Amino acid sequence: MAMEVTRLKVNFKTLEEFKKFKEYGMQELSMLEDLQDNMIEDDYESPFYGIYYGDKLVARMSLYKRDAKYDLYFDPPQDYLELWKLEVLPEYRRKNYGKTLVEFAKQFGLPIKTNPRLNSHEFWRKMGFQPVTYDMERDLGENPLVWYPEGVGEQKSSSKS
Amino acid sequence: MAMEVTRLKVNFKTLEEFKKFKEYGMQELSMLEDLQDNMIEDDYESPFYGIYYGDKLVARMSLYKRDAKYDLYFDPPQDYLELWKLEVLPEYRRKNYGKTLVEFAKQFGLPIKTNPRLNSHEFWRKMGFQPVTYDMERDLGENPLVWYPEGVGEQKSSSKS
């Protein structure tokens, strides 16, 4: 089965589909308000990518490029991707939708940082992600996992520098 | 019933008790490694505060003061508290343990920021916390709630300045 990753357009239909996902929060509410107030146009490009099964959105993630100047995770410091809200609707799990999205993110060739749910660490390990050395000032309550492309390593003692 | 909030000492007993909490993650694992490697002393002061029922830890939170130079939430910018991992063991819920911990945090008189689980927003609203205007570059996948002491307001367009 061919799975195609699509960059999601922000419109009322997409935002309605987002409500089926567990991690519907302030980001989505803010997009909805902006649409309602005509602050953004219909079909505005969002940071969300997804996979449709027929016309139904069954998996999604948010992906955002952070500038090297904010990089506290990688050595050498560089532009990297933050990945969040990776989620597959319950009936569509164990069919590689999540894997397809993560592989899509890796294609950009940039290091990736995510802060996944605790019970998903086994999935992330299989995807080649690994924990960083915990640093309270930087990580607070997060459990950051990262993926290093070739030639990239862990930034040490970031918050102390 | 008198509830006393205690600053938790990091030792093997505390770390064993932490395992009963759902949000046991990299922070706790890192403390455990540091203890095992003698990188920190037994009974080191932790960022955790808790409430005991008898000799059993039944509620906890982590609290950390961030310097004004990192403040992207409050106006005027100032030192503020990050609060995370507020959690009460299931059998002890609805008995004001959570409320007691949050009120303890407020006592410091500093603004507080937290990024709570989505299903706990009603609790936080009752505690006087409110959502900030979502800013993707700053907030990513977070759903930040804040508490303002008197004279403190929301910092606008923080990431654009």
XYZ file of C-alpha atoms in Angstrom:
322
model
C 0.000 0.000 0.000
C 1.407 3.363 -0.973
C 1.432 5.905 1.828
C 1.853 9.475 0.899
C 2.924 12.119 3.380
C 1.197 15.420 2.711
C 1.846 18.843 4.136
C -1.489 19.740 5.712
C -3.290 22.911 4.737
C -4.962 24.766 7.569
C -8.659 25.003 6.872
C -11.845 24.168 8.769
C -11.886 20.619 7.411
C -8.339 19.879 8.619
C -9.028 21.414 12.020
C -12.164 19.292 12.334
C -10.088 16.175 11.583
C -7.516 17.226 14.190
C -10.205 16.869 16.883
C -9.997 13.078 16.526
C -6.416 13.144 17.748
C -5.701 12.912 21.451
C -3.119 15.676 21.469
C -5.485 18.414 20.366
C -4.411 21.450 22.301
C -3.573 25.136 22.252
C -1.775 24.952 18.942
C -4.932 23.744 17.165
C -7.194 26.125 19.094
C -4.964 29.010 18.125
C -5.103 27.998 14.439
C -8.888 27.767 14.650
C -9.170 31.245 16.163
C -6.850 32.701 13.550
C -9.013 31.210 10.785
C -12.250 32.411 12.372
C -10.854 35.904 12.799
C -9.505 35.891 9.239
C -6.022 36.414 10.677
C -4.780 33.682 8.362
C -6.096 32.619 4.999
C -7.800 29.347 4.311
C -5.314 26.693 3.155
C -2.411 28.353 4.932
C 0.591 26.017 5.080
C 0.852 24.506 8.508
C 3.711 22.837 10.386
C 1.639 19.637 10.218
C 2.238 16.699 7.934
C -0.166 13.811 7.655
C -1.232 10.659 5.890
C -4.734 10.153 4.504
C -6.473 6.820 4.140
C -8.968 7.651 1.411
C -10.164 11.090 2.475
C -9.638 10.472 6.182
C -6.623 11.864 8.030
C -5.272 8.889 10.022
C -1.808 10.034 11.122
C -0.076 13.330 11.695
C 2.971 15.064 13.145
C 4.149 18.622 13.548
C 7.590 19.522 12.261
C 9.372 22.829 12.696
C 12.855 23.975 11.767
C 14.668 25.760 14.569
C 17.534 28.039 13.879
C 21.077 27.020 14.827
C 21.198 29.870 17.356
C 18.639 28.021 19.511
C 20.436 24.687 19.243
C 21.247 23.272 22.691
C 21.299 19.617 21.614
C 23.681 19.040 18.719
C 27.398 19.247 18.041
C 28.242 21.121 15.926
C 25.317 23.469 16.688
C 23.098 23.711 13.611
C 19.592 24.092 12.274
C 17.486 21.180 13.462
C 13.927 19.904 13.390
C 11.564 19.773 16.326
C 9.037 16.983 15.886
C 5.910 16.806 18.045
C 2.391 15.408 18.126
C 3.277 12.299 16.154
C 0.059 10.353 16.460
C -1.783 7.615 14.582
C -5.511 7.088 15.133
C -6.087 3.898 17.196
C -7.581 1.709 14.436
C -4.664 2.501 12.130
C -1.797 1.631 14.442
C 0.833 -1.064 13.727
C 0.592 -0.393 9.999
C 3.743 1.720 9.672
C 2.016 5.102 9.466
C 4.149 6.425 12.314
C 7.309 4.998 10.791
C 6.493 6.563 7.419
C 6.091 9.991 9.003
C 9.346 9.745 10.952
C 11.232 8.578 7.852
C 9.802 11.535 5.987
C 11.199 13.859 8.676
C 14.638 12.224 8.464
C 14.807 12.849 4.718
C 15.553 16.513 5.317
C 18.957 15.400 6.586
C 18.759 17.624 9.677
C 19.087 16.413 13.269
C 15.720 15.873 14.941
C 14.621 16.415 18.517
C 11.390 15.145 20.000
C 9.860 14.864 23.478
C 7.687 11.785 23.166
C 5.246 10.148 25.509
C 6.969 7.836 27.947
C 5.287 4.677 26.685
C 6.488 5.205 23.120
C 10.239 4.957 23.739
C 10.502 1.492 22.194
C 9.090 2.836 18.905
C 11.563 5.713 18.886
C 14.489 3.413 19.647
C 13.573 1.319 16.610
C 13.506 4.526 14.581
C 17.114 5.242 15.594
C 16.386 7.903 18.200
C 18.346 8.011 21.443
C 18.164 9.834 24.769
C 20.380 12.830 25.446
C 22.147 13.359 28.746
C 19.444 14.933 30.911
C 20.145 18.557 31.826
C 17.567 20.009 34.195
C 17.931 23.636 33.230
C 17.385 22.784 29.579
C 15.069 19.790 29.807
C 12.881 20.459 32.883
C 10.126 17.822 32.691
C 10.972 16.688 29.165
C 12.313 13.316 28.091
C 14.136 14.409 24.965
C 15.096 11.929 22.288
C 17.196 12.861 19.294
C 18.209 11.496 15.944
C 21.680 12.282 14.616
C 22.451 12.318 10.902
C 26.012 11.285 10.020
C 28.664 13.596 11.397
C 26.459 15.008 14.156
C 26.861 14.239 17.852
C 25.606 15.310 21.244
C 26.236 18.829 22.491
C 27.753 18.656 25.957
C 26.920 20.788 28.986
C 24.838 23.073 26.878
C 23.197 25.028 29.670
C 26.431 25.584 31.519
C 28.251 27.261 28.666
C -5.849 16.766 58.320
C -2.563 18.665 58.260
C -0.648 18.357 55.022
C 2.947 19.332 55.050
C 4.895 20.077 51.899
C 8.470 18.856 52.130
C 11.435 19.488 49.899
C 12.465 15.995 48.840
C 15.988 14.755 49.435
C 17.471 12.684 46.646
C 18.351 9.255 47.971
C 17.608 5.689 46.958
C 14.435 5.610 49.043
C 12.989 8.725 47.362
C 13.911 7.448 43.907
C 12.228 4.133 44.676
C 9.068 6.018 45.684
C 9.225 8.048 42.453
C 8.722 4.813 40.484
C 5.093 4.730 41.630
C 4.409 7.951 39.744
C 3.363 7.803 36.111
C 5.685 10.583 34.993
C 8.875 8.787 35.912
C 11.301 9.703 33.165
C 14.768 10.871 32.245
C 14.996 13.316 35.115
C 14.603 10.528 37.679
C 16.865 8.141 35.756
C 19.529 10.795 35.625
C 19.291 11.368 39.406
C 19.557 7.624 39.977
C 22.692 7.350 37.822
C 24.279 10.325 39.558
C 23.667 8.681 42.936
C 24.975 5.305 41.788
C 28.102 6.903 40.338
C 28.593 8.989 43.483
C 28.329 12.092 41.332
C 25.956 13.547 43.908
C 25.755 12.896 47.597
C 22.960 11.080 49.293
C 20.255 13.490 50.496
C 21.118 16.086 47.875
C 18.399 18.737 47.676
C 16.217 18.106 44.671
C 13.835 20.318 42.696
C 11.045 18.036 43.949
C 8.558 18.831 46.659
C 6.154 16.288 48.023
C 3.582 15.342 50.610
C 3.829 12.209 52.718
C 0.910 10.263 54.150
C 2.587 8.517 57.037
C 5.882 7.428 55.518
C 4.488 7.092 52.003
C 5.060 9.762 49.357
C 1.614 10.348 47.834
C 2.016 13.586 45.861
C 4.886 15.449 44.262
C 5.863 18.246 41.906
C 9.068 19.666 40.503
C 9.735 23.368 40.854
C 12.601 25.325 39.367
C 13.407 29.025 39.335
C 14.336 30.333 35.902
C 16.297 33.493 35.515
C 14.630 36.628 34.142
C 16.876 36.475 31.086
C 15.027 33.337 29.930
C 11.585 34.825 30.567
C 9.431 34.710 27.417
C 6.089 34.650 29.248
C 5.756 37.530 31.675
C 5.564 41.304 31.574
C 7.683 42.782 33.003
C 10.238 39.997 32.318
C 11.372 38.531 35.637
C 12.480 35.444 37.517
C 9.711 32.876 37.418
C 8.985 29.310 38.465
C 8.626 26.354 36.132
C 6.353 23.732 37.675
C 6.193 20.218 36.244
C 5.312 16.635 37.170
C 2.550 17.630 39.575
C 1.041 14.254 40.329
C -1.000 12.621 43.067
C -1.103 8.824 43.396
C -4.523 7.518 42.224
C -5.895 6.455 45.625
C -5.090 9.880 47.099
C -6.794 12.086 44.536
C -9.634 14.530 45.290
C -8.226 15.162 48.755
C -6.524 18.505 47.996
C -2.963 17.184 47.787
C -2.528 18.761 44.347
C -4.046 22.026 45.520
C -1.759 22.123 48.554
C 1.317 21.708 46.362
C 0.252 24.424 43.914
C -0.551 26.821 46.763
C 2.884 26.125 48.181
C 4.420 27.115 44.834
C 2.395 30.342 44.715
C 3.722 31.381 48.128
C 7.052 32.329 46.604
C 5.246 35.261 44.977
C 6.822 34.609 41.575
C 4.897 34.016 38.352
C 4.523 30.320 37.529
C 4.496 28.530 34.201
C 3.437 24.936 33.687
C 2.697 22.677 30.719
C 0.069 20.343 32.112
C -1.638 17.289 30.704
C -4.600 18.204 28.559
C -7.183 16.542 30.780
C -6.153 18.550 33.835
C -7.018 22.041 32.580
C -10.113 22.314 34.760
C -7.981 21.802 37.875
C -5.532 24.475 36.781
C -8.311 26.930 35.987
C -9.630 26.506 39.529
C -6.111 27.197 40.782
C -6.110 30.546 38.958
C -3.935 29.506 36.016
C -4.728 30.699 32.513
C -3.587 29.976 28.980
C -1.117 32.265 27.245
C -1.490 33.303 23.625
C -0.017 30.357 21.740
C 3.241 31.165 19.934
C 4.548 28.290 17.845
C 8.204 29.198 17.916
C 8.158 29.397 21.685
C 5.538 26.817 22.579
C 5.877 24.078 19.921
C 3.742 21.186 21.210
C 3.218 22.682 24.663
C -0.044 23.899 26.174
C 1.378 26.468 28.574
C -0.648 27.739 31.488
C 0.550 30.530 33.727
C -0.259 32.097 37.044
C 0.271 35.836 37.457
C 0.922 37.408 40.859
C -0.405 40.947 41.227
C 1.196 43.454 38.896
C 2.338 40.843 36.374
C 0.815 40.362 32.932
C 1.381 38.499 29.715
C 4.458 39.181 27.618
C 3.388 39.902 24.056
C 4.960 38.599 20.849
C 7.909 37.309 22.758
C 9.474 35.299 19.940
C 9.142 38.100 17.445
C 11.001 40.677 19.456
